[in-house]
mmCIF file of C-alpha atoms in Angstrom:
data_model
loop_
_atom_site.group_PDB
_atom_site.id
_atom_site.type_symbol
_atom_site.label_atom_id
_atom_site.label_comp_id
_atom_site.label_asym_id
_atom_site.label_seq_id
_atom_site.Cartn_x
_atom_site.Cartn_y
_atom_site.Cartn_z
ATOM 1 C CA MET A 879 90.171 97.788 123.299
ATOM 2 C CA ARG A 880 90.169 98.418 127.337
ATOM 3 C CA GLY A 881 91.072 100.758 129.646
ATOM 4 C CA TYR A 882 93.600 102.606 127.269
ATOM 5 C CA HIS A 883 91.908 106.625 126.969
ATOM 6 C CA ARG A 884 92.879 109.799 126.166
ATOM 7 C CA ASP A 885 90.884 112.869 125.458
ATOM 8 C CA ALA A 886 88.829 112.535 121.575
ATOM 9 C CA THR A 887 90.598 114.580 119.433
ATOM 10 C CA THR A 888 90.597 115.926 115.009
ATOM 11 C CA SER A 889 90.977 112.879 113.548
ATOM 12 C CA PRO A 890 93.963 111.876 110.921
ATOM 13 C CA LEU A 891 91.714 109.559 109.530
ATOM 14 C CA SER A 892 91.031 110.812 105.734
ATOM 15 C CA ARG A 893 88.022 112.128 104.505
ATOM 16 C CA LYS A 894 87.565 109.203 102.454
ATOM 17 C CA GLN A 895 87.513 106.643 105.597
ATOM 18 C CA THR A 896 85.292 109.222 107.676
ATOM 19 C CA GLY A 897 83.018 110.126 105.203
ATOM 20 C CA SER A 898 83.991 114.375 107.203
ATOM 21 C CA TYR A 899 86.213 115.258 109.578
ATOM 22 C CA GLU A 900 85.013 114.465 112.743
ATOM 23 C CA VAL A 901 86.171 114.252 116.072
ATOM 24 C CA ILE A 902 87.240 110.499 116.500
ATOM 25 C CA PRO A 903 89.145 109.191 120.063
ATOM 26 C CA GLU A 904 92.651 108.597 119.854
ATOM 27 C CA SER A 905 91.019 104.945 120.972
ATOM 28 C CA VAL A 906 90.087 104.442 117.979
ATOM 29 C CA GLN A 907 92.501 106.538 116.169
ATOM 30 C CA TYR A 908 95.100 104.043 117.835
ATOM 31 C CA LEU A 909 93.424 100.691 116.614
ATOM 32 C CA TYR A 910 93.713 101.526 113.196
ATOM 33 C CA ARG A 911 96.818 103.577 113.726
ATOM 34 C CA LEU A 912 98.176 99.830 114.885
ATOM 35 C CA TYR A 913 96.230 96.940 113.826
ATOM 36 C CA SER A 914 94.716 96.898 109.860
ATOM 37 C CA LYS A 915 91.242 97.195 109.805
ATOM 38 C CA GLU A 916 90.495 93.809 108.987
ATOM 39 C CA VAL A 917 91.509 93.598 113.059
ATOM 40 C CA VAL A 918 89.191 96.127 114.081
ATOM 41 C CA HIS A 919 86.471 95.027 112.076
ATOM 42 C CA LEU A 920 87.028 91.534 114.171
ATOM 43 C CA THR A 921 86.882 93.959 117.063
ATOM 44 C CA LYS A 922 83.831 92.423 120.118
ATOM 45 C CA GLU A 923 84.363 94.709 122.797
ATOM 46 C CA LEU A 924 85.023 98.682 122.725
ATOM 47 C CA CYS A 925 84.620 101.156 125.454
ATOM 48 C CA LEU A 926 84.850 104.517 124.774
ATOM 49 C CA LYS A 927 84.398 105.587 128.184
ATOM 50 C CA GLU A 928 85.015 109.369 129.052
ATOM 51 C CA GLU A 929 85.772 110.898 125.649
ATOM 52 C CA LYS A 930 83.461 113.673 125.298
ATOM 53 C CA LEU A 931 81.797 112.044 121.874
ATOM 54 C CA THR A 932 78.646 114.163 120.731
ATOM 55 C CA SER A 933 78.116 111.057 118.479
ATOM 56 C CA ILE A 934 78.838 108.676 117.420
ATOM 57 C CA PRO A 935 81.292 108.199 114.917
ATOM 58 C CA LEU A 936 81.054 107.358 111.181
ATOM 59 C CA VAL A 937 84.272 105.011 111.527
ATOM 60 C CA MET A 938 82.488 103.222 114.377
ATOM 61 C CA ARG A 939 80.821 101.613 111.194
ATOM 62 C CA ASN A 940 83.746 99.408 110.626
ATOM 63 C CA PHE A 941 83.287 97.672 113.958
ATOM 64 C CA LYS A 942 80.588 95.300 112.784
ATOM 65 C CA HIS A 943 81.239 92.809 114.800
ATOM 66 C CA LEU A 944 80.909 94.433 118.282
ATOM 67 C CA HIS A 945 79.318 93.216 120.953
ATOM 68 C CA LYS A 946 79.953 95.153 124.135
ATOM 69 C CA LEU A 947 80.700 98.805 123.778
ATOM 70 C CA ASP A 948 80.226 100.974 126.318
ATOM 71 C CA LEU A 949 79.965 104.849 125.756
ATOM 72 C CA SER A 950 79.519 105.580 129.124
ATOM 73 C CA TYR A 951 80.482 109.028 130.697
ATOM 74 C CA ASN A 952 80.749 111.188 127.047
ATOM 75 C CA LEU A 953 78.000 113.985 125.802
ATOM 76 C CA LEU A 954 75.639 112.439 123.672
ATOM 77 C CA THR A 955 72.322 113.656 123.850
ATOM 78 C CA SER A 956 69.819 111.161 121.147
ATOM 79 C CA LEU A 957 71.174 107.745 120.841
ATOM 80 C CA PRO A 958 70.005 106.806 116.597
ATOM 81 C CA VAL A 959 68.706 103.685 116.735
ATOM 82 C CA LYS A 960 68.544 103.110 113.332
ATOM 83 C CA ILE A 961 73.056 103.941 113.342
ATOM 84 C CA LEU A 962 73.247 102.076 116.465
ATOM 85 C CA ASP A 963 71.494 98.923 114.691
ATOM 86 C CA GLU A 964 73.459 99.109 110.989
ATOM 87 C CA TYR A 965 76.860 100.156 112.618
ATOM 88 C CA PHE A 966 76.423 96.710 115.492
ATOM 89 C CA PRO A 967 74.017 94.314 114.571
ATOM 90 C CA HIS A 968 76.527 92.165 117.493
ATOM 91 C CA LEU A 969 75.227 94.637 119.559
ATOM 92 C CA THR A 970 74.562 93.206 123.438
ATOM 93 C CA SER A 971 75.030 95.354 125.693
ATOM 94 C CA LEU A 972 75.852 99.200 126.085
ATOM 95 C CA ASP A 973 76.256 101.133 128.250
ATOM 96 C CA VAL A 974 75.441 104.453 127.799
ATOM 97 C CA SER A 975 75.171 105.531 132.189
ATOM 98 C CA TYR A 976 75.904 109.300 132.354
ATOM 99 C CA ASN A 977 75.616 111.390 129.162
ATOM 100 C CA ARG A 978 73.168 113.509 128.661
ATOM 101 C CA LEU A 979 69.850 111.148 127.839
ATOM 102 C CA GLY A 980 66.690 113.225 128.356
ATOM 103 C CA SER A 981 63.933 111.648 125.959
ATOM 104 C CA ILE A 982 62.610 108.749 127.276
ATOM 105 C CA GLU A 983 61.993 107.881 123.934
ATOM 106 C CA ASP A 984 65.244 108.040 122.801
ATOM 107 C CA ILE A 985 66.278 105.130 125.161
ATOM 108 C CA GLN A 986 62.411 103.352 124.542
ATOM 109 C CA GLN A 987 63.510 103.143 121.102
ATOM 110 C CA LEU A 988 66.819 100.501 122.241
ATOM 111 C CA GLY A 989 63.811 98.043 122.670
ATOM 112 C CA LYS A 990 64.059 97.310 118.434
ATOM 113 C CA LEU A 991 67.597 96.534 118.625
ATOM 114 C CA PRO A 992 66.897 92.762 118.072
ATOM 115 C CA LEU A 993 70.160 90.689 120.302
ATOM 116 C CA LEU A 994 70.275 93.519 123.081
ATOM 117 C CA GLN A 995 70.097 92.174 126.307
ATOM 118 C CA GLU A 996 71.577 94.247 128.239
ATOM 119 C CA LEU A 997 71.548 98.413 128.707
ATOM 120 C CA ASN A 998 73.211 101.110 131.775
ATOM 121 C CA VAL A 999 71.325 104.092 131.309
ATOM 122 C CA LEU A 1000 71.879 105.398 134.679
ATOM 123 C CA GLY A 1001 72.825 108.934 135.380
ATOM 124 C CA ASN A 1002 70.494 110.473 132.830
ATOM 125 C CA PRO A 1003 68.902 113.546 133.119
ATOM 126 C CA LEU A 1004 65.471 111.369 131.260
ATOM 127 C CA LEU A 1005 62.872 112.629 131.612
ATOM 128 C CA ALA A 1006 59.981 111.294 133.287
ATOM 129 C CA VAL A 1007 61.300 109.127 135.538
ATOM 130 C CA ASN A 1008 59.045 108.842 137.246
ATOM 131 C CA GLN A 1009 57.419 106.209 134.263
ATOM 132 C CA ARG A 1010 59.928 103.592 134.052
ATOM 133 C CA PRO A 1011 57.436 100.952 134.586
ATOM 134 C CA LEU A 1012 56.635 102.158 131.566
ATOM 135 C CA LEU A 1013 59.689 103.048 129.690
ATOM 136 C CA LEU A 1014 60.794 99.282 130.813
ATOM 137 C CA SER A 1015 57.198 97.370 129.856
ATOM 138 C CA LEU A 1016 57.617 99.980 126.250
ATOM 139 C CA LEU A 1017 61.714 98.180 126.380
ATOM 140 C CA ILE A 1018 60.571 94.926 126.990
ATOM 141 C CA PHE A 1019 57.534 94.390 124.884
ATOM 142 C CA ASN A 1020 58.674 96.504 121.867
ATOM 143 C CA GLN A 1021 55.824 99.219 122.341
ATOM 144 C CA SER A 1022 53.165 97.092 123.216
ATOM 145 C CA ARG A 1023 51.837 97.476 126.415
ATOM 146 C CA PRO A 1024 51.786 95.050 128.848
ATOM 147 C CA THR A 1025 48.853 93.816 131.136
ATOM 148 C CA ARG A 1026 49.656 94.435 134.919
ATOM 149 C CA GLU A 1027 49.346 89.950 135.502
ATOM 150 C CA GLN A 1028 51.852 90.577 132.332
ATOM 151 C CA LEU A 1029 54.467 93.593 134.793
ATOM 152 C CA GLU A 1030 53.460 90.949 137.951
ATOM 153 C CA GLY A 1031 55.331 88.522 136.922
ATOM 154 C CA MET A 1032 58.398 89.980 134.890
ATOM 155 C CA LEU A 1033 58.813 92.035 139.180
ATOM 156 C CA GLY A 1034 58.290 87.948 140.800
ATOM 157 C CA TYR A 1035 55.116 88.947 142.339
ATOM 158 C CA SER A 1036 52.700 86.671 142.708
ATOM 159 C CA ASP A 1037 49.211 85.767 144.486
ATOM 160 C CA ALA A 1038 50.753 85.078 147.829
ATOM 161 C CA ALA A 1039 54.109 87.084 147.717
ATOM 162 C CA GLY A 1040 52.796 90.187 146.398
ATOM 163 C CA ARG A 1041 49.926 91.193 147.280
ATOM 164 C CA GLY A 1042 49.615 89.814 150.408
ATOM 165 C CA THR A 1043 46.798 87.730 149.436
ATOM 166 C CA THR A 1044 46.621 83.794 149.895
ATOM 167 C CA LYS A 1045 44.775 80.776 148.961
ATOM 168 C CA GLN A 1046 42.015 79.716 151.142
ATOM 169 C CA ASP A 1047 41.636 75.521 151.844
ATOM 170 C CA SER A 1048 38.376 74.912 151.736
ATOM 171 C CA SER A 1049 38.981 71.327 152.385
ATOM 172 C CA GLY A 1050 39.101 72.558 155.809
#
């Protein structure tokens, strides 16, 4: 649900529904109160921006058809890729900007999400930020280190444009 924002509170959802008593954003609670579980199950986009989340609530597993998930401006310190993959098998866009993600390994694991096309990790205190090319290559090439030529091609460099060299015409 876009634009709806309230502070996270203790959930009125039952323990049976969530598996435990956990903090669930009011926006998610609102969806459950207003709509049936079937409608929630069909939700394609969800914005949980500024909800003070420290983890992904278990109740989120009911949002199986999400394509776009905005978890920006929360308090996440890790991203359990196994949970993301299990809960959101159709996820194509993930925004985890401005959280507390500090591990390149967590971000690297997102490369395992088969349909993910857009990822925003800006504003996180990622360690080894000077390793951005390596991080990008690990995400794109799924755990295998690319060659220099692959990276240059990916960045749009050609022999003529990227390194200032040109092929000489020998006919002349």
